[in-house]
Tab-separated table of C-alpha atoms in Angstrom:
chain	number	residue	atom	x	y	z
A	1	UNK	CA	12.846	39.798	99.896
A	2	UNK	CA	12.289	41.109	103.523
A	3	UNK	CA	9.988	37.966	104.695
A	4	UNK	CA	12.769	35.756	102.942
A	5	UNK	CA	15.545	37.214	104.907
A	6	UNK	CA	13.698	36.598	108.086
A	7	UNK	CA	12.705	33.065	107.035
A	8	UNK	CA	16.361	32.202	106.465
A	9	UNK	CA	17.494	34.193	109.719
A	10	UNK	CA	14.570	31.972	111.984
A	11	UNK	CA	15.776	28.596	109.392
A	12	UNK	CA	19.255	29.051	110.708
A	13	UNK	CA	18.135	29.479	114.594
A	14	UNK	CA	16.105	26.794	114.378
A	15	UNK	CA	19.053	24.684	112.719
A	16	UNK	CA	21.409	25.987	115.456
A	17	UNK	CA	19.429	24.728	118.418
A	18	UNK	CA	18.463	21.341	116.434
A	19	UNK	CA	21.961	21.192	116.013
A	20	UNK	CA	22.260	21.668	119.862
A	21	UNK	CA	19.839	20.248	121.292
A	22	UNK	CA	20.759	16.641	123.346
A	23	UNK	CA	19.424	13.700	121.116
A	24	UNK	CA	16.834	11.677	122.794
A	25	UNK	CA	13.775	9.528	121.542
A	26	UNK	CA	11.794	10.652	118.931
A	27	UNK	CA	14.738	12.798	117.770
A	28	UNK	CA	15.009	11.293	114.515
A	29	UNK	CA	11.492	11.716	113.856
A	30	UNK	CA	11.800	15.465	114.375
A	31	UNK	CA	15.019	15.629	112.235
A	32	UNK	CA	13.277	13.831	109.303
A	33	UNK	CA	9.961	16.001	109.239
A	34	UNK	CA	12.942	18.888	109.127
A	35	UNK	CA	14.574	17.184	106.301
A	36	UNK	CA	11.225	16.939	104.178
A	37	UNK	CA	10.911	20.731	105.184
A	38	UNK	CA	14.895	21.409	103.953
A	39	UNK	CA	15.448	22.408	107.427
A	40	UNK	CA	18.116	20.301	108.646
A	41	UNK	CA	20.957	18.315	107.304
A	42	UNK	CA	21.324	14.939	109.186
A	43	UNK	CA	25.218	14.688	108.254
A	44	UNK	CA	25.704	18.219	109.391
A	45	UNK	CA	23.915	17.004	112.492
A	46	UNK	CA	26.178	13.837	113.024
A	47	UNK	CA	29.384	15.874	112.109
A	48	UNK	CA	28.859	18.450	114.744
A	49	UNK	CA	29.250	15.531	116.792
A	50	UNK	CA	32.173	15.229	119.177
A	51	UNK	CA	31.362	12.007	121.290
A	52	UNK	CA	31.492	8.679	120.245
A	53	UNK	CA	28.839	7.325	121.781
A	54	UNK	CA	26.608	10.404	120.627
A	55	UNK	CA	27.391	9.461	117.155
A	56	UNK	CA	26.589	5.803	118.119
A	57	UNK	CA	23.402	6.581	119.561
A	58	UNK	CA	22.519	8.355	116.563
A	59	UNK	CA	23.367	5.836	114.249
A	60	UNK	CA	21.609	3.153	116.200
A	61	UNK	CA	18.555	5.119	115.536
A	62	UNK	CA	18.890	5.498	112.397
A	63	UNK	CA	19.506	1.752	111.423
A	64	UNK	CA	16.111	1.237	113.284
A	65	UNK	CA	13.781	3.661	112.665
A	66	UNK	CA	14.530	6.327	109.581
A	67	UNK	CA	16.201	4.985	106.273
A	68	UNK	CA	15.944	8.449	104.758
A	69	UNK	CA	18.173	9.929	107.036
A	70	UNK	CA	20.539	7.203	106.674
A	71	UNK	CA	20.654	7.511	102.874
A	72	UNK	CA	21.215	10.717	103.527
A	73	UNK	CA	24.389	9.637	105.304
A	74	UNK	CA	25.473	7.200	102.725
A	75	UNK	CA	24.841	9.791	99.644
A	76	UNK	CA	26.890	11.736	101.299
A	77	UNK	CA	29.772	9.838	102.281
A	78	UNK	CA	30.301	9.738	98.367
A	79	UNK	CA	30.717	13.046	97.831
A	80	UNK	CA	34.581	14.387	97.151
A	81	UNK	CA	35.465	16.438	100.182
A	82	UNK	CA	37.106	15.977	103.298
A	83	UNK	CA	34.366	16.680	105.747
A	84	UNK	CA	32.048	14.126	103.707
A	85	UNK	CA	34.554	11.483	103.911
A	86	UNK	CA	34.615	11.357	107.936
A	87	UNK	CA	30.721	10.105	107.001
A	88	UNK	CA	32.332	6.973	105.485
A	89	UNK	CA	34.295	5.813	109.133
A	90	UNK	CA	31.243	6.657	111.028
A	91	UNK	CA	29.178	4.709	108.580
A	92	UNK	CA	31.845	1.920	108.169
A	93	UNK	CA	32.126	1.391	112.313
A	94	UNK	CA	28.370	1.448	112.854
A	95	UNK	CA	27.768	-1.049	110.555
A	96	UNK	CA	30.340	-3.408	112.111
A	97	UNK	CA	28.813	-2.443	115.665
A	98	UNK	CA	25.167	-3.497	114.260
A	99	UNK	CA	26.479	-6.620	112.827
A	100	UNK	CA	28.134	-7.106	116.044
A	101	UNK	CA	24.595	-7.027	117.810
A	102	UNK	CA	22.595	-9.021	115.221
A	103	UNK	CA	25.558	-11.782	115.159
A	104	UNK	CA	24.902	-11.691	119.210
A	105	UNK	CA	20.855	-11.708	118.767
A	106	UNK	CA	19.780	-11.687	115.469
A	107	UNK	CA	16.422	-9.598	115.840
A	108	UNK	CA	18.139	-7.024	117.712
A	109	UNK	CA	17.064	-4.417	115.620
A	110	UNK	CA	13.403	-4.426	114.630
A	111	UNK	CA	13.765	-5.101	110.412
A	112	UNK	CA	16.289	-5.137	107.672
A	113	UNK	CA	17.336	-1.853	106.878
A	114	UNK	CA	19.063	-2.612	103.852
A	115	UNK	CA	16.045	-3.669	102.169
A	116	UNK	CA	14.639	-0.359	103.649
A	117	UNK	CA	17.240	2.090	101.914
A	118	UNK	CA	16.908	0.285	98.486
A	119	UNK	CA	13.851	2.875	97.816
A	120	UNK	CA	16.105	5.596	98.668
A	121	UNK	CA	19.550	5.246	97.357
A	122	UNK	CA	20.876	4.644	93.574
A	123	UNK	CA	21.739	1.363	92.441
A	124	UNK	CA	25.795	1.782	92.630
A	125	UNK	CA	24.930	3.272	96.570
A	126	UNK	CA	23.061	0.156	97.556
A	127	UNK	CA	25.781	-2.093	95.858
A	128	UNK	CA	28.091	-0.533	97.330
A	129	UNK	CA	26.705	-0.390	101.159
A	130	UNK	CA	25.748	-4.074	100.259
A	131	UNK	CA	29.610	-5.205	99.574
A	132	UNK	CA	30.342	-3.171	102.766
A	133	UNK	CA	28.242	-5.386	104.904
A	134	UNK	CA	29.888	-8.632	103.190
A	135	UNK	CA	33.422	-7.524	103.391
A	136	UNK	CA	32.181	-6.810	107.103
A	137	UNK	CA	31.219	-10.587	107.720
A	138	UNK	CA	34.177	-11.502	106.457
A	139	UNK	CA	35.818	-9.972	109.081
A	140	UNK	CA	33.400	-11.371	112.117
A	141	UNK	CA	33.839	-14.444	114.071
A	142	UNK	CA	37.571	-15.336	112.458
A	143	UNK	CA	38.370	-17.817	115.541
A	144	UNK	CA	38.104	-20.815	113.526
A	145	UNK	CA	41.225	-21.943	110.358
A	146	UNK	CA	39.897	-23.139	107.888
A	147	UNK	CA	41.007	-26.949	109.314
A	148	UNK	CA	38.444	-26.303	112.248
A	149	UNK	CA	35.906	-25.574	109.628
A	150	UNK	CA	35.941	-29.209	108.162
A	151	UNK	CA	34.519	-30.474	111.105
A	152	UNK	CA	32.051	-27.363	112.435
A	153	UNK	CA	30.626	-26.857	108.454
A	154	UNK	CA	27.194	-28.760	109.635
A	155	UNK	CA	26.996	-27.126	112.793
A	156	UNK	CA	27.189	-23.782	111.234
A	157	UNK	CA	24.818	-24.691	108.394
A	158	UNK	CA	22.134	-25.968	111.049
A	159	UNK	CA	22.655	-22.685	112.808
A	160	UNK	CA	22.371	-20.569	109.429
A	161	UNK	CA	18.700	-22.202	108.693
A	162	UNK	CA	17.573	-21.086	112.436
A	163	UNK	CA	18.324	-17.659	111.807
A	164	UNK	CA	16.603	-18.109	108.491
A	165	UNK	CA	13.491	-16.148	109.829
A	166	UNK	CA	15.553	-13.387	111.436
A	167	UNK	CA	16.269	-9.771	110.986
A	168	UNK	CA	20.308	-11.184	110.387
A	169	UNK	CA	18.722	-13.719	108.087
A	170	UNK	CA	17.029	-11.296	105.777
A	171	UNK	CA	20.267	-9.416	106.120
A	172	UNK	CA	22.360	-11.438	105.227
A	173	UNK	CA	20.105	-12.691	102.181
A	174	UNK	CA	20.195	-9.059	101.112
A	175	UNK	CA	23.686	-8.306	101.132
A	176	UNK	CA	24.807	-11.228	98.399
A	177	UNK	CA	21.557	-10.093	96.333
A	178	UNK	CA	24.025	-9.477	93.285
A	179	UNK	CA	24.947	-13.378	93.165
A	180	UNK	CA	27.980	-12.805	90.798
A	181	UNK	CA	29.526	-9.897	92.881
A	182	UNK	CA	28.547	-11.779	95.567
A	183	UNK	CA	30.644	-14.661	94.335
A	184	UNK	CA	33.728	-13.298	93.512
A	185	UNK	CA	33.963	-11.446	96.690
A	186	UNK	CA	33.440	-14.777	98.725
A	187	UNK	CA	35.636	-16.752	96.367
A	188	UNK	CA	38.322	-13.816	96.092
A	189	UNK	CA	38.462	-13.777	99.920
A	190	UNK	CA	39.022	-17.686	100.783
A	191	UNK	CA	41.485	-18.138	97.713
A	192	UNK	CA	43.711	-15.801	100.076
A	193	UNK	CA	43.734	-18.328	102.544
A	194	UNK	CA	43.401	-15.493	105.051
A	195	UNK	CA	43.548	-16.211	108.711
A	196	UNK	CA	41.498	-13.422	109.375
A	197	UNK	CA	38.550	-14.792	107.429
A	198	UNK	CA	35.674	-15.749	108.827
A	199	UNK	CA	34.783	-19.368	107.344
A	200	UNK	CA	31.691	-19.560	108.576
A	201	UNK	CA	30.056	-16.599	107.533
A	202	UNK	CA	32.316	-17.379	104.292
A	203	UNK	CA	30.337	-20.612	104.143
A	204	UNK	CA	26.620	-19.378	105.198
A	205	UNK	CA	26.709	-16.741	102.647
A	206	UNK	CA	28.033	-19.301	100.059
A	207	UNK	CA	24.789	-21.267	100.540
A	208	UNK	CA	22.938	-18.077	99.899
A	209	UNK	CA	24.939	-17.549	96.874
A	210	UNK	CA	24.187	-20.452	95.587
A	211	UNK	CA	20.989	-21.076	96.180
A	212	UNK	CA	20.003	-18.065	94.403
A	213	UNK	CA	22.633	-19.088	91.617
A	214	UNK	CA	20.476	-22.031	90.462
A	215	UNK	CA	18.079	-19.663	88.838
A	216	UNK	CA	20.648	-18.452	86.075
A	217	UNK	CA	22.553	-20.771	83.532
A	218	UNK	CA	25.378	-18.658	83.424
A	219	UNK	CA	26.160	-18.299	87.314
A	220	UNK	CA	25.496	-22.125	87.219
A	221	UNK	CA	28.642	-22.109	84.909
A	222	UNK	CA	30.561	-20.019	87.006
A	223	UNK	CA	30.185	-21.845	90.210
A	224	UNK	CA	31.176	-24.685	88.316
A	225	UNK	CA	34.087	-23.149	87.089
A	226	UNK	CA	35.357	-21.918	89.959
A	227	UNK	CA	35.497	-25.435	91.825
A	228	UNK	CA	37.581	-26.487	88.934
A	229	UNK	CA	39.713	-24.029	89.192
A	230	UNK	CA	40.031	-25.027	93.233
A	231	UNK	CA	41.188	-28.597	92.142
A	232	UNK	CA	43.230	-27.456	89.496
A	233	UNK	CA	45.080	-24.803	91.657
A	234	UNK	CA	45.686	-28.126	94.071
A	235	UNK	CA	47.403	-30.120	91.514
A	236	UNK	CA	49.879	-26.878	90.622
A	237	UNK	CA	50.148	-26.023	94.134
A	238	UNK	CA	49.836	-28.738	96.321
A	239	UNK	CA	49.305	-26.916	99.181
A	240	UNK	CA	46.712	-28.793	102.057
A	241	UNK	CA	44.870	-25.412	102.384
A	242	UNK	CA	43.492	-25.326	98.642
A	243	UNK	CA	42.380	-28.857	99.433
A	244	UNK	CA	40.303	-27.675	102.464
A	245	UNK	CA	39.078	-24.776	100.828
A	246	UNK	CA	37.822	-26.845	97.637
A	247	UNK	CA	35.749	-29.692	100.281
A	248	UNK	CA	34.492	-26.611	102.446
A	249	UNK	CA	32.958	-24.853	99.072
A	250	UNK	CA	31.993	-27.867	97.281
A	251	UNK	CA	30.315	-29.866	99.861
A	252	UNK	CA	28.297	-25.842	100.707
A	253	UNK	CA	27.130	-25.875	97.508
A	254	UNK	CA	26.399	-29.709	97.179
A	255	UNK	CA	24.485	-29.857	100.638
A	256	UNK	CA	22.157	-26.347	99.463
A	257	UNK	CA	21.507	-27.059	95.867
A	258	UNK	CA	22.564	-30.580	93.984
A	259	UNK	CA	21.454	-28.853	90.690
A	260	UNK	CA	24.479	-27.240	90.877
A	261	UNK	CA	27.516	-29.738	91.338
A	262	UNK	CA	25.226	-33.017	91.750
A	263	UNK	CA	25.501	-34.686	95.016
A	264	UNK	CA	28.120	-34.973	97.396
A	265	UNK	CA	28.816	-38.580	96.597
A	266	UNK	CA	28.471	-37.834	92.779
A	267	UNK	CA	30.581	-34.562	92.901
A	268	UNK	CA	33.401	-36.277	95.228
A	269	UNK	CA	33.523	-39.246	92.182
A	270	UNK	CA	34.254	-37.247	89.657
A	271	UNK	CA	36.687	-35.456	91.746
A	272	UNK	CA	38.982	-37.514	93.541
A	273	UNK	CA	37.102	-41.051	92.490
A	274	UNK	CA	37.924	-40.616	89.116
A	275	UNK	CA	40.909	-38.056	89.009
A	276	UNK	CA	43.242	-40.414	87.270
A	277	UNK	CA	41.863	-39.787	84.021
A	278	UNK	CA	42.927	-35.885	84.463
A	279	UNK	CA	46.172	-36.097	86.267
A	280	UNK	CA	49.172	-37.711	86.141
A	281	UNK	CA	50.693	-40.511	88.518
A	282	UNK	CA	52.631	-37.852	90.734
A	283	UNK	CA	49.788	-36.010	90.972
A	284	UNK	CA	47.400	-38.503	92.290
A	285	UNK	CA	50.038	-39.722	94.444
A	286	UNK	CA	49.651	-35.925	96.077
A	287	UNK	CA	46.475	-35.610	96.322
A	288	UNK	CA	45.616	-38.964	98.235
A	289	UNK	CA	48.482	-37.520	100.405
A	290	UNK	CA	46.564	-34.468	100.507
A	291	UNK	CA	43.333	-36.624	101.258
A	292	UNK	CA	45.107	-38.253	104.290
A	293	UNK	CA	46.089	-35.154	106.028
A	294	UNK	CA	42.074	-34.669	105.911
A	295	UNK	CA	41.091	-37.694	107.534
A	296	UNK	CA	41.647	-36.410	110.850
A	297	UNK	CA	40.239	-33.113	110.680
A	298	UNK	CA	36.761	-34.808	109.403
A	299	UNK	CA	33.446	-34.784	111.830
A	300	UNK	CA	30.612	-35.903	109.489
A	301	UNK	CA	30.069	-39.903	109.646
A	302	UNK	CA	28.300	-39.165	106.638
A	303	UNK	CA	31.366	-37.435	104.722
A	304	UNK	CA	33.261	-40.425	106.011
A	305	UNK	CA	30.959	-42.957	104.280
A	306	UNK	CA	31.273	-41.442	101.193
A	307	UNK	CA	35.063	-41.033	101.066
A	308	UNK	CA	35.229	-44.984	102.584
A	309	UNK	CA	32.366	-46.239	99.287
A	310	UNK	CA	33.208	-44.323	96.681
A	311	UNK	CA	35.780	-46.175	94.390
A	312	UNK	CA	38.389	-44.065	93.512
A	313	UNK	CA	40.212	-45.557	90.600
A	314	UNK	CA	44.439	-45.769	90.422
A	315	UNK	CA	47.235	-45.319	88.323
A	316	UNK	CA	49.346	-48.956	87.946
A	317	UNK	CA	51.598	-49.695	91.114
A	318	UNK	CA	49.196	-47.294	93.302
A	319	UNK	CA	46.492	-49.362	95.401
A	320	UNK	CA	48.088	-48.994	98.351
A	321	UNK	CA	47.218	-45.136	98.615
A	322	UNK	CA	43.728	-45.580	97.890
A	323	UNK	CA	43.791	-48.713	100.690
A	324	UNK	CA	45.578	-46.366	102.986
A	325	UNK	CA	43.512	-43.563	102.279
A	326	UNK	CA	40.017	-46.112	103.148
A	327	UNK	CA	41.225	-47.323	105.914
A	328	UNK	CA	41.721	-44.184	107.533
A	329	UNK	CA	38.355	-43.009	106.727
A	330	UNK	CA	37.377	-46.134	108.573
A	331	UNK	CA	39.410	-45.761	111.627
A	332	UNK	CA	37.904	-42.645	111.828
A	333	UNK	CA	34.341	-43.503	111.793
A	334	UNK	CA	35.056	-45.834	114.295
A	335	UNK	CA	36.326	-43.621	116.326
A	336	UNK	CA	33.776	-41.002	116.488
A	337	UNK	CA	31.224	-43.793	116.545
A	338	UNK	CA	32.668	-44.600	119.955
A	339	UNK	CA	33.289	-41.336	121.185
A	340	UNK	CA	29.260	-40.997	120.455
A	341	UNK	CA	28.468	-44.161	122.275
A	342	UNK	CA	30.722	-43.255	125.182
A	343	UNK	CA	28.981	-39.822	125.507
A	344	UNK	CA	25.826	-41.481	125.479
A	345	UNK	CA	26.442	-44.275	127.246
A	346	UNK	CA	25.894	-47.119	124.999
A	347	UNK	CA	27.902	-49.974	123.379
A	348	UNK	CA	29.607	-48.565	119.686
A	349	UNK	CA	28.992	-51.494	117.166
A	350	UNK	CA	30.719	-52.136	114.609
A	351	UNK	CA	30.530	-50.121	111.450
A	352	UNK	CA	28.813	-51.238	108.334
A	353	UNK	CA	31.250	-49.974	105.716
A	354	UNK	CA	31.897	-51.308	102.427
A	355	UNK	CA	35.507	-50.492	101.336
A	356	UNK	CA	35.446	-50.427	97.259
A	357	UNK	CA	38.804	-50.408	95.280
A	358	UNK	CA	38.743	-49.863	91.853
A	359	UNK	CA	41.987	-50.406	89.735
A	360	UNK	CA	42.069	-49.242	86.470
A	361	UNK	CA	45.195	-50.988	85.811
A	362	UNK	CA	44.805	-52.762	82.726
């Protein structure tokens, strides 16, 4: 009993100047070989912390060099008491700041810790830390509307597949690892139409989503579903937004995996090409309205072509909306065709589009 009591009295000095004792490099080290021993607590550590940047530093340690001590953290944060919860804001804002510095450079921090804790924490811990990091994307780089997106969707995709290879890469491949949560989450948050959503980490982490969605039946189903949904929610709605929403998703989806909804130029036929057969004339009236509005807002050539080829078949007495609607698409072609040649100095030629209208007046 006596060696016990002095083994607890020289535990508790040591803990006090641990607890004390300025953090520097190699601290973390230390305070996980004192963990192992039952020593130290690293979240009575960080909560004896006044300074904000000493928590910081902490943290940033942690997220690069000891995943045990950071599960530690994160158990902890779960646990029903108001000095545990604290753990949950100091976790929460060093997450954003890391995602912060991997959206900057995105092999800032030497691996993906994520896949690092998975050893370490329970399945509903690593789900939940995971939907933390997504809802935290969300919420990074929200400059762009979702009309901006229309015309910046390749850009960001051919950025995404550069950062394939990086730290924020494997990250963010992590974090929608549960494709259905994953899904809903993504879905749930651009059905809000929410100005503070970041569209293209919205998009980027759709690809991922999808991509990985191909490999079940059932998620196959509900992706389909869900764009359904989108064009369904346009004709009950009419609101332009849905519209953009429903071409941002679908053409994500179309341009990572065609298993999914086909093609671009076979998805966009069934959809608007042959939408007469689901809706009525007031409806399709709308939604080449809706299609017009887009026109403008559209930077692919490619996109373009398709909308211009694809015949899109009409109620009786409605040609001249699908006529309208072409020529628009080829106006605009033309137009970034010689906004191309002027930036490169070179005479624009003439477009080789073939306009196809397809009645189905009978």
């Amino acid at each position: 009993m006596f060696h016990n009591k002095i083994r607890n009295i020289l535990q508790s000095l040591l803990q006090e100047y641990l607890y004390a004792h300025e953090w520097n490099l190699g601290s973390a080290r230390v305070l996980s070989m004192f963990k192992k021993a039952r020593i130290v607590s690293i979240s009575e550590y960080v909560l004896r912390l006044h300074s904000k940047d000493a928590i910081q530093q902490v943290m940033n340690d942690l997220l690069e060099a000891e995943p045990i001590l950071l599960a530690e953290l994160i158990g902890n944060s779960s646990l029903d008491s108001e000095l545990f919860t604290s753990l949950k804001d100091i976790l929460h804002e060093s997450f954003s700041t890391v995602l912060d510095d991997l959206l900057e450079n995105p092999s800032v921090i030497p691996f993906n810790y994520l896949e690092q804790l998975e050893p370490h924490l329970t399945d509903q811990e690593i789900e939940r830390v995971r939907l933390q990091h997504l809802q935290l994307l969300l919420r990074k780089d929200c400059t762009c509307t979702l009309q901006e997106a229309i015309g910046r969707q390749e850009q960001w995709r051919l950025a995404a597949n550069r950062n394939h290879g990086t730290v924020l890469g494997q990250m963010m491949r992590t974090v929608v690892q549960d494709t259905v949560c994953s899904f809903d989450t993504l879905l749930g948050a651009g059905e809000k139409l929410d100005a503070n959503v970041s569209w293209k980490h919205y998009l980027t982490l759709l690809g991922i989503v999808a991509k990985a969605a191909t490999s079940e039946y059932v998620n196959v189903l509900r992706v389909k579903g869900a764009v359904k949904n989108m064009f369904n929610k346009i004709l009950a709605d009419g609101r332009f937004e849905t519209l953009l929403l429903l071409m941002v998703t679908s053409r994500e989806i179309c341009a990572t995996d065609e298993s999914i909804l086909g093609s671009y130029t076979s998805w966009y036929k069934y959809i608007i090409g042959e939408m007469t057969y689901r809706v009525d004339k007031a409806q399709f009236i709308a939604v080449m309205g809706l299609m017009n509005k887009l026109v403008p807002l559209e930077g692919s050539v490619e996109i373009l072509k398709v909308h211009a080829s694809v015949s899109i078949s009409f109620p009786s007495l409605c040609m001249e909306h699908v006529v309208t609607f072409k020529n628009l698409c080829k106006s605009r072609i033309i137009k970034i065709e010689e906004a191309k040649c002027r930036q490169e100095g070179v005479q624009p030629l003439d477009p080789d589009i073939s306009i196809v209208i397809d009645s189905d007046d009978d």
